[in-house]
Amino acid sequence: MGWDEYADIVGLEWQSILNATDCAEETIHKFLEDHPCLVPGHDAFRGANWINGEPGPIREALFTKPRIGSGRSGYYIPDFMWLPTDSQTQWVVLIEIESPAKPWFTQSGQQTAKYTQARGQIEDWKAHFQDPRNKSEFIRKHVGAFRPLEFVWCLIYGRRQDAMRSSRGSARRAAGVTGDVIAMSFDRLRPLESARNSICVKGEEGNFVAVSIPPTVRINADLAKMWGSVLRKDEAVLRSPHFSADRRAFLVERFRWWDEQVRAGTAGFSLEYE
C-alpha cells in the first residue's frame, strides 16, 4: 500500500477511536501496536543526528511492553520503546500512555492526581537508570554494542481540549515539555513516514515475536537481517486487514525465504526493496 493511502486510512481510524465515548486505554494500546508509525520517537524526536538520512531503530521495530530491569532491581514495563541508533548515540525512547479520558488539570488549574501518578511512573524509570549497573544490564539485554545512551521520556495523556481548557499559563506549559519529560495529548499523534517499514515486536520466552507488520513495508536484505530472529512474522502479516490477498501471500513466502537466507549467511547488503 502506498504511504499516502495508508496514512489517510490510519488517520481516519485513529480519530474514530479517540472520539468514541467508550475509548479505553487497552483499545488505544492495541491500535498503536498495529500501527507503529503513530507512536512518536522513531526519530528520537528529531534529536538524533544521522548522516545519511533518518536514524534507524534497533530491529527497525517498536517494542511493546518491554520488560526493563531484573529480579535484582525489580521490573518496569513501559507501554512502548523505540531504540533509534545514530552514528554517535544509542537513543532510548520510553513511552507511557494513559487514557484519553483522563483530565490534565483540576478546575483550579492544578495537575490532577492521575496526571501526577502517570508522571511518577516515568520518575521511577529515571531513578532506575541512575544506577550504572542497570544501564549495563539494559545495554546487554536490549542493545548489544555499546554507544553512549541518551534517554527520551514521553508521556501520552488525555486530550488537547482538556489540556488547553485552563487559562493559566503554567497549566498550558505543563502540557508540553516539563523538565526532561515530553508530555503530549493523544491528538498530537500523526503517522510518521520515516516509520513506514517499522514493525511491532514483543518479548516472549526469550524471543522476539512479531505483533504487527504494516502494509507499507518494503523489505530488503538489511531489514531481513534485522528481522531474521523475529518469530511469527507470517502470522502478523495474515492478521493485518490492510494487505491485498496477493501482497499477503507474497510477504509470507518472502519472509520465509529471507529467513532461510539469513540462517545460511547469504543475505547480502542491498538497497533494493521488494
mmCIF file of C-alpha atoms in Angstrom:
data_model
loop_
_atom_site.group_PDB
_atom_site.id
_atom_site.type_symbol
_atom_site.label_atom_id
_atom_site.label_comp_id
_atom_site.label_asym_id
_atom_site.label_seq_id
_atom_site.Cartn_x
_atom_site.Cartn_y
_atom_site.Cartn_z
ATOM 1 C CA MET A 1 0.000 0.000 0.000
ATOM 2 C CA GLY A 2 1.265 3.458 -0.822
ATOM 3 C CA TRP A 3 2.171 5.674 2.087
ATOM 4 C CA ASP A 4 -0.359 8.448 1.420
ATOM 5 C CA GLU A 5 -3.237 5.987 1.149
ATOM 6 C CA TYR A 6 -2.190 4.218 4.323
ATOM 7 C CA ALA A 7 -1.687 7.463 6.276
ATOM 8 C CA ASP A 8 -5.187 8.626 5.311
ATOM 9 C CA ILE A 9 -6.747 5.326 6.425
ATOM 10 C CA VAL A 10 -4.857 5.253 9.724
ATOM 11 C CA GLY A 11 -5.616 8.916 10.420
ATOM 12 C CA LEU A 12 -9.353 8.405 9.983
ATOM 13 C CA GLU A 13 -9.403 5.214 12.063
ATOM 14 C CA TRP A 14 -7.369 6.923 14.774
ATOM 15 C CA GLN A 15 -9.773 9.849 15.056
ATOM 16 C CA SER A 16 -12.724 7.453 15.190
ATOM 17 C CA ILE A 17 -11.147 5.577 18.096
ATOM 18 C CA LEU A 18 -10.192 8.742 20.002
ATOM 19 C CA ASN A 19 -13.654 10.245 19.640
ATOM 20 C CA ALA A 20 -15.524 7.113 20.740
ATOM 21 C CA THR A 21 -17.332 7.579 24.044
ATOM 22 C CA ASP A 22 -16.097 4.214 25.313
ATOM 23 C CA CYS A 23 -12.461 4.662 24.258
ATOM 24 C CA ALA A 24 -10.321 2.540 26.591
ATOM 25 C CA GLU A 25 -6.573 2.509 27.174
ATOM 26 C CA GLU A 26 -6.422 -1.142 26.040
ATOM 27 C CA THR A 27 -8.056 -0.228 22.715
ATOM 28 C CA ILE A 28 -5.581 2.604 22.232
ATOM 29 C CA HIS A 29 -2.618 0.357 23.019
ATOM 30 C CA LYS A 30 -3.734 -2.315 20.544
ATOM 31 C CA PHE A 31 -4.242 0.238 17.774
ATOM 32 C CA LEU A 32 -0.769 1.703 18.327
ATOM 33 C CA GLU A 33 0.714 -1.806 18.270
ATOM 34 C CA ASP A 34 -0.958 -2.355 14.906
ATOM 35 C CA HIS A 35 0.304 0.978 13.539
ATOM 36 C CA PRO A 36 3.806 1.714 14.915
ATOM 37 C CA CYS A 37 4.140 4.783 12.688
ATOM 38 C CA LEU A 38 1.749 6.610 15.037
ATOM 39 C CA VAL A 39 3.995 6.178 18.077
ATOM 40 C CA PRO A 40 6.415 9.118 18.439
ATOM 41 C CA GLY A 41 10.121 8.575 18.951
ATOM 42 C CA HIS A 42 11.223 6.650 15.850
ATOM 43 C CA ASP A 43 13.433 9.650 15.066
ATOM 44 C CA ALA A 44 14.165 10.338 18.765
ATOM 45 C CA PHE A 45 12.021 13.454 18.280
ATOM 46 C CA ARG A 46 14.496 14.759 15.710
ATOM 47 C CA GLY A 47 17.322 14.825 18.235
ATOM 48 C CA ALA A 48 19.238 12.048 16.500
ATOM 49 C CA ASN A 49 21.964 13.087 14.088
ATOM 50 C CA TRP A 50 22.134 10.569 11.271
ATOM 51 C CA ILE A 51 24.484 11.474 8.447
ATOM 52 C CA ASN A 52 22.812 9.559 5.607
ATOM 53 C CA GLY A 53 19.127 10.012 6.370
ATOM 54 C CA GLU A 54 16.865 9.081 9.274
ATOM 55 C CA PRO A 55 18.199 7.303 12.366
ATOM 56 C CA GLY A 56 17.288 3.631 12.280
ATOM 57 C CA PRO A 57 15.876 1.955 15.396
ATOM 58 C CA ILE A 58 17.304 -1.369 16.504
ATOM 59 C CA ARG A 59 15.474 -4.117 14.568
ATOM 60 C CA GLU A 60 13.519 -1.318 12.850
ATOM 61 C CA ALA A 61 10.931 -2.151 15.467
ATOM 62 C CA LEU A 62 8.653 -0.668 18.063
ATOM 63 C CA PHE A 63 8.815 -2.731 21.264
ATOM 64 C CA THR A 64 5.501 -3.167 23.063
ATOM 65 C CA LYS A 65 5.519 -3.580 26.850
ATOM 66 C CA PRO A 66 9.274 -4.201 27.123
ATOM 67 C CA ARG A 67 10.470 -5.529 30.471
ATOM 68 C CA ILE A 68 13.090 -3.198 31.927
ATOM 69 C CA GLY A 69 15.170 -4.401 34.875
ATOM 70 C CA SER A 70 15.773 -7.755 36.541
ATOM 71 C CA GLY A 71 14.916 -9.751 39.622
ATOM 72 C CA ARG A 72 17.647 -7.861 41.464
ATOM 73 C CA SER A 73 16.451 -4.377 40.628
ATOM 74 C CA GLY A 74 12.769 -5.035 40.009
ATOM 75 C CA TYR A 75 10.876 -4.756 36.737
ATOM 76 C CA TYR A 76 9.343 -1.788 34.965
ATOM 77 C CA ILE A 77 7.128 -2.228 31.923
ATOM 78 C CA PRO A 78 6.672 0.907 29.780
ATOM 79 C CA ASP A 79 3.945 0.769 27.166
ATOM 80 C CA PHE A 80 6.337 1.226 24.250
ATOM 81 C CA MET A 81 10.028 1.609 23.476
ATOM 82 C CA TRP A 82 11.987 2.769 20.442
ATOM 83 C CA LEU A 83 15.768 2.307 20.232
ATOM 84 C CA PRO A 84 16.968 4.696 17.479
ATOM 85 C CA THR A 85 20.674 4.493 16.721
ATOM 86 C CA ASP A 86 22.695 7.203 15.057
ATOM 87 C CA SER A 87 26.389 7.437 14.325
ATOM 88 C CA GLN A 88 27.274 8.565 17.848
ATOM 89 C CA THR A 89 24.411 7.759 20.211
ATOM 90 C CA GLN A 90 22.084 4.980 21.249
ATOM 91 C CA TRP A 91 18.739 6.609 21.930
ATOM 92 C CA VAL A 92 16.291 5.006 24.344
ATOM 93 C CA VAL A 93 12.734 6.308 23.982
ATOM 94 C CA LEU A 94 10.452 5.042 26.760
ATOM 95 C CA ILE A 95 6.762 5.846 26.423
ATOM 96 C CA GLU A 96 3.888 5.696 28.883
ATOM 97 C CA ILE A 97 0.323 6.043 27.633
ATOM 98 C CA GLU A 98 -2.739 6.743 29.733
ATOM 99 C CA SER A 99 -6.427 7.006 28.897
ATOM 100 C CA PRO A 100 -7.505 9.840 26.570
ATOM 101 C CA ALA A 101 -10.369 10.411 29.008
ATOM 102 C CA LYS A 102 -8.125 11.308 31.947
ATOM 103 C CA PRO A 103 -8.086 15.022 32.823
ATOM 104 C CA TRP A 104 -4.878 17.042 32.964
ATOM 105 C CA PHE A 105 -5.955 19.700 35.438
ATOM 106 C CA THR A 106 -8.450 20.437 38.158
ATOM 107 C CA GLN A 107 -10.809 23.391 37.840
ATOM 108 C CA SER A 108 -8.288 25.498 39.745
ATOM 109 C CA GLY A 109 -5.584 24.720 37.156
ATOM 110 C CA GLN A 110 -3.594 22.274 39.289
ATOM 111 C CA GLN A 111 -2.361 18.956 37.924
ATOM 112 C CA THR A 112 -4.751 16.110 38.710
ATOM 113 C CA ALA A 113 -3.660 13.205 40.883
ATOM 114 C CA LYS A 114 -3.996 10.903 37.863
ATOM 115 C CA TYR A 115 -1.567 13.002 35.847
ATOM 116 C CA THR A 116 0.854 13.184 38.784
ATOM 117 C CA GLN A 117 0.693 9.409 39.160
ATOM 118 C CA ALA A 118 1.461 8.898 35.470
ATOM 119 C CA ARG A 119 4.459 11.222 35.727
ATOM 120 C CA GLY A 120 5.561 9.314 38.814
ATOM 121 C CA GLN A 121 5.955 6.127 36.789
ATOM 122 C CA ILE A 122 8.406 7.878 34.495
ATOM 123 C CA GLU A 123 10.309 9.236 37.505
ATOM 124 C CA ASP A 124 10.693 5.617 38.659
ATOM 125 C CA TRP A 125 12.224 4.680 35.301
ATOM 126 C CA LYS A 126 14.631 7.583 35.526
ATOM 127 C CA ALA A 127 15.694 6.578 39.030
ATOM 128 C CA HIS A 128 16.259 3.010 37.821
ATOM 129 C CA PHE A 129 18.749 4.133 35.197
ATOM 130 C CA GLN A 130 20.684 6.264 37.665
ATOM 131 C CA ASP A 131 22.350 3.007 38.745
ATOM 132 C CA PRO A 132 25.227 2.228 36.295
ATOM 133 C CA ARG A 133 24.612 -1.494 36.810
ATOM 134 C CA ASN A 134 21.094 -1.118 35.470
ATOM 135 C CA LYS A 135 22.368 0.762 32.449
ATOM 136 C CA SER A 136 24.894 -2.000 31.746
ATOM 137 C CA GLU A 137 22.216 -4.639 32.084
ATOM 138 C CA PHE A 138 19.957 -2.740 29.682
ATOM 139 C CA ILE A 139 22.742 -2.466 27.102
ATOM 140 C CA ARG A 140 23.436 -6.204 27.347
ATOM 141 C CA LYS A 141 19.781 -7.234 27.001
ATOM 142 C CA HIS A 142 18.437 -4.695 24.527
ATOM 143 C CA VAL A 143 21.283 -3.001 22.674
ATOM 144 C CA GLY A 144 24.305 -5.285 22.341
ATOM 145 C CA ALA A 145 27.018 -2.937 21.053
ATOM 146 C CA PHE A 146 27.915 -0.035 23.324
ATOM 147 C CA ARG A 147 27.219 3.573 22.427
ATOM 148 C CA PRO A 148 26.553 6.367 24.907
ATOM 149 C CA LEU A 149 22.898 6.172 25.961
ATOM 150 C CA GLU A 150 20.606 9.165 25.564
ATOM 151 C CA PHE A 151 17.169 8.791 27.163
ATOM 152 C CA VAL A 152 13.933 10.357 25.963
ATOM 153 C CA TRP A 153 10.967 10.094 28.341
ATOM 154 C CA CYS A 154 7.499 10.522 26.909
ATOM 155 C CA LEU A 155 4.015 10.616 28.408
ATOM 156 C CA ILE A 156 0.958 10.498 26.129
ATOM 157 C CA TYR A 157 -2.074 11.512 28.115
ATOM 158 C CA GLY A 158 -5.570 12.956 27.730
ATOM 159 C CA ARG A 159 -6.918 15.217 25.004
ATOM 160 C CA ARG A 160 -5.759 18.598 23.783
ATOM 161 C CA GLN A 161 -9.035 20.367 24.512
ATOM 162 C CA ASP A 162 -8.770 19.381 28.167
ATOM 163 C CA ALA A 163 -5.107 20.390 28.432
ATOM 164 C CA MET A 164 -5.878 23.805 26.950
ATOM 165 C CA ARG A 165 -9.034 24.400 28.991
ATOM 166 C CA SER A 166 -7.202 26.150 31.804
ATOM 167 C CA SER A 167 -6.416 29.808 31.162
ATOM 168 C CA ARG A 168 -3.379 29.677 33.426
ATOM 169 C CA GLY A 169 -0.078 29.850 31.619
ATOM 170 C CA SER A 170 1.538 27.290 33.925
ATOM 171 C CA ALA A 171 -1.170 24.766 33.068
ATOM 172 C CA ARG A 172 -0.683 25.306 29.356
ATOM 173 C CA ARG A 173 3.070 24.862 29.629
ATOM 174 C CA ALA A 174 2.659 21.631 31.579
ATOM 175 C CA ALA A 175 1.113 20.022 28.503
ATOM 176 C CA GLY A 176 4.442 20.271 26.673
ATOM 177 C CA VAL A 177 7.994 19.688 27.797
ATOM 178 C CA THR A 178 8.092 19.638 31.585
ATOM 179 C CA GLY A 179 11.606 19.135 32.880
ATOM 180 C CA ASP A 180 13.110 16.389 30.736
ATOM 181 C CA VAL A 181 9.776 14.634 30.082
ATOM 182 C CA ILE A 182 7.888 15.212 26.833
ATOM 183 C CA ALA A 183 4.182 15.260 27.680
ATOM 184 C CA MET A 184 1.619 15.353 24.895
ATOM 185 C CA SER A 185 -2.033 14.661 24.271
ATOM 186 C CA PHE A 186 -3.201 11.841 22.012
ATOM 187 C CA ASP A 187 -4.215 14.489 19.469
ATOM 188 C CA ARG A 188 -0.523 15.076 18.698
ATOM 189 C CA LEU A 189 -0.046 11.610 17.227
ATOM 190 C CA ARG A 190 0.252 11.510 13.441
ATOM 191 C CA PRO A 191 1.525 8.831 11.007
ATOM 192 C CA LEU A 192 5.291 9.302 10.543
ATOM 193 C CA GLU A 193 6.504 8.265 7.097
ATOM 194 C CA SER A 194 10.034 7.502 8.253
ATOM 195 C CA ALA A 195 8.487 4.636 10.246
ATOM 196 C CA ARG A 196 6.712 3.117 7.235
ATOM 197 C CA ASN A 197 8.873 -0.028 7.478
ATOM 198 C CA SER A 198 8.739 -0.359 11.259
ATOM 199 C CA ILE A 199 7.175 -3.484 12.712
ATOM 200 C CA CYS A 200 5.974 -4.024 16.276
ATOM 201 C CA VAL A 201 7.526 -6.792 18.379
ATOM 202 C CA LYS A 202 7.171 -8.164 21.884
ATOM 203 C CA GLY A 203 9.383 -10.307 24.100
ATOM 204 C CA GLU A 204 8.100 -13.813 24.696
ATOM 205 C CA GLU A 205 10.038 -16.590 26.452
ATOM 206 C CA GLY A 206 13.401 -15.130 25.500
ATOM 207 C CA ASN A 207 12.463 -14.460 21.867
ATOM 208 C CA PHE A 208 11.088 -11.541 19.889
ATOM 209 C CA VAL A 209 7.688 -12.187 18.316
ATOM 210 C CA ALA A 210 6.067 -10.067 15.600
ATOM 211 C CA VAL A 211 2.900 -8.315 16.747
ATOM 212 C CA SER A 212 2.188 -6.350 13.569
ATOM 213 C CA ILE A 213 3.666 -5.596 10.158
ATOM 214 C CA PRO A 214 2.338 -2.526 8.325
ATOM 215 C CA PRO A 215 1.055 -2.789 4.748
ATOM 216 C CA THR A 216 3.594 -0.147 3.672
ATOM 217 C CA VAL A 217 6.531 -2.428 4.494
ATOM 218 C CA ARG A 218 9.172 -2.872 1.788
ATOM 219 C CA ILE A 219 11.827 -5.494 2.505
ATOM 220 C CA ASN A 220 15.492 -5.544 1.575
ATOM 221 C CA ALA A 221 18.440 -7.605 2.802
ATOM 222 C CA ASP A 222 19.250 -5.212 5.649
ATOM 223 C CA LEU A 223 15.716 -5.387 7.058
ATOM 224 C CA ALA A 224 15.647 -9.145 6.518
ATOM 225 C CA LYS A 225 18.757 -9.499 8.682
ATOM 226 C CA MET A 226 17.272 -7.275 11.396
ATOM 227 C CA TRP A 227 14.116 -9.390 11.450
ATOM 228 C CA GLY A 228 15.768 -12.782 10.988
ATOM 229 C CA SER A 229 15.350 -13.692 14.663
ATOM 230 C CA VAL A 230 11.833 -12.212 14.975
ATOM 231 C CA LEU A 231 9.368 -15.099 15.102
ATOM 232 C CA ARG A 232 5.862 -15.438 13.647
ATOM 233 C CA LYS A 233 6.155 -12.677 11.041
ATOM 234 C CA ASP A 234 3.866 -14.662 8.742
ATOM 235 C CA GLU A 235 1.137 -14.687 11.404
ATOM 236 C CA ALA A 236 1.418 -10.907 11.796
ATOM 237 C CA VAL A 237 1.008 -10.471 8.036
ATOM 238 C CA LEU A 238 -2.052 -12.719 7.966
ATOM 239 C CA ARG A 239 -3.676 -10.772 10.833
ATOM 240 C CA SER A 240 -3.464 -7.411 9.095
ATOM 241 C CA PRO A 241 -6.663 -6.280 7.329
ATOM 242 C CA HIS A 242 -4.793 -3.816 5.110
ATOM 243 C CA PHE A 243 -2.859 -6.174 2.797
ATOM 244 C CA SER A 244 -4.270 -7.307 -0.519
ATOM 245 C CA ALA A 245 -4.511 -11.090 -0.859
ATOM 246 C CA ASP A 246 -1.640 -11.148 -3.376
ATOM 247 C CA ARG A 247 0.636 -8.988 -1.245
ATOM 248 C CA ARG A 248 -0.165 -11.040 1.855
ATOM 249 C CA ALA A 249 0.747 -14.288 0.076
ATOM 250 C CA PHE A 250 3.911 -12.733 -1.375
ATOM 251 C CA LEU A 251 5.145 -11.437 2.000
ATOM 252 C CA VAL A 252 4.512 -14.710 3.810
ATOM 253 C CA GLU A 253 6.597 -16.518 1.196
ATOM 254 C CA ARG A 254 9.317 -13.868 1.108
ATOM 255 C CA PHE A 255 9.730 -13.681 4.866
ATOM 256 C CA ARG A 256 10.296 -17.445 4.917
ATOM 257 C CA TRP A 257 12.761 -17.172 2.030
ATOM 258 C CA TRP A 258 14.650 -14.281 3.614
ATOM 259 C CA ASP A 259 14.829 -16.127 6.956
ATOM 260 C CA GLU A 260 16.459 -19.049 5.149
ATOM 261 C CA GLN A 261 18.980 -16.680 3.548
ATOM 262 C CA VAL A 262 19.800 -15.131 6.932
ATOM 263 C CA ARG A 263 20.322 -18.550 8.535
ATOM 264 C CA ALA A 264 22.537 -19.596 5.635
ATOM 265 C CA GLY A 265 24.523 -16.352 5.793
ATOM 266 C CA THR A 266 23.710 -15.461 2.180
ATOM 267 C CA ALA A 267 21.586 -12.360 2.794
ATOM 268 C CA GLY A 268 23.935 -9.677 1.470
ATOM 269 C CA PHE A 269 23.761 -5.911 1.619
ATOM 270 C CA SER A 270 21.105 -4.457 -0.681
ATOM 271 C CA LEU A 271 19.479 -1.107 -1.343
ATOM 272 C CA GLU A 272 16.734 -2.741 -3.413
ATOM 273 C CA TYR A 273 13.298 -3.089 -1.837
ATOM 274 C CA GLU A 274 10.540 -5.535 -2.694
#
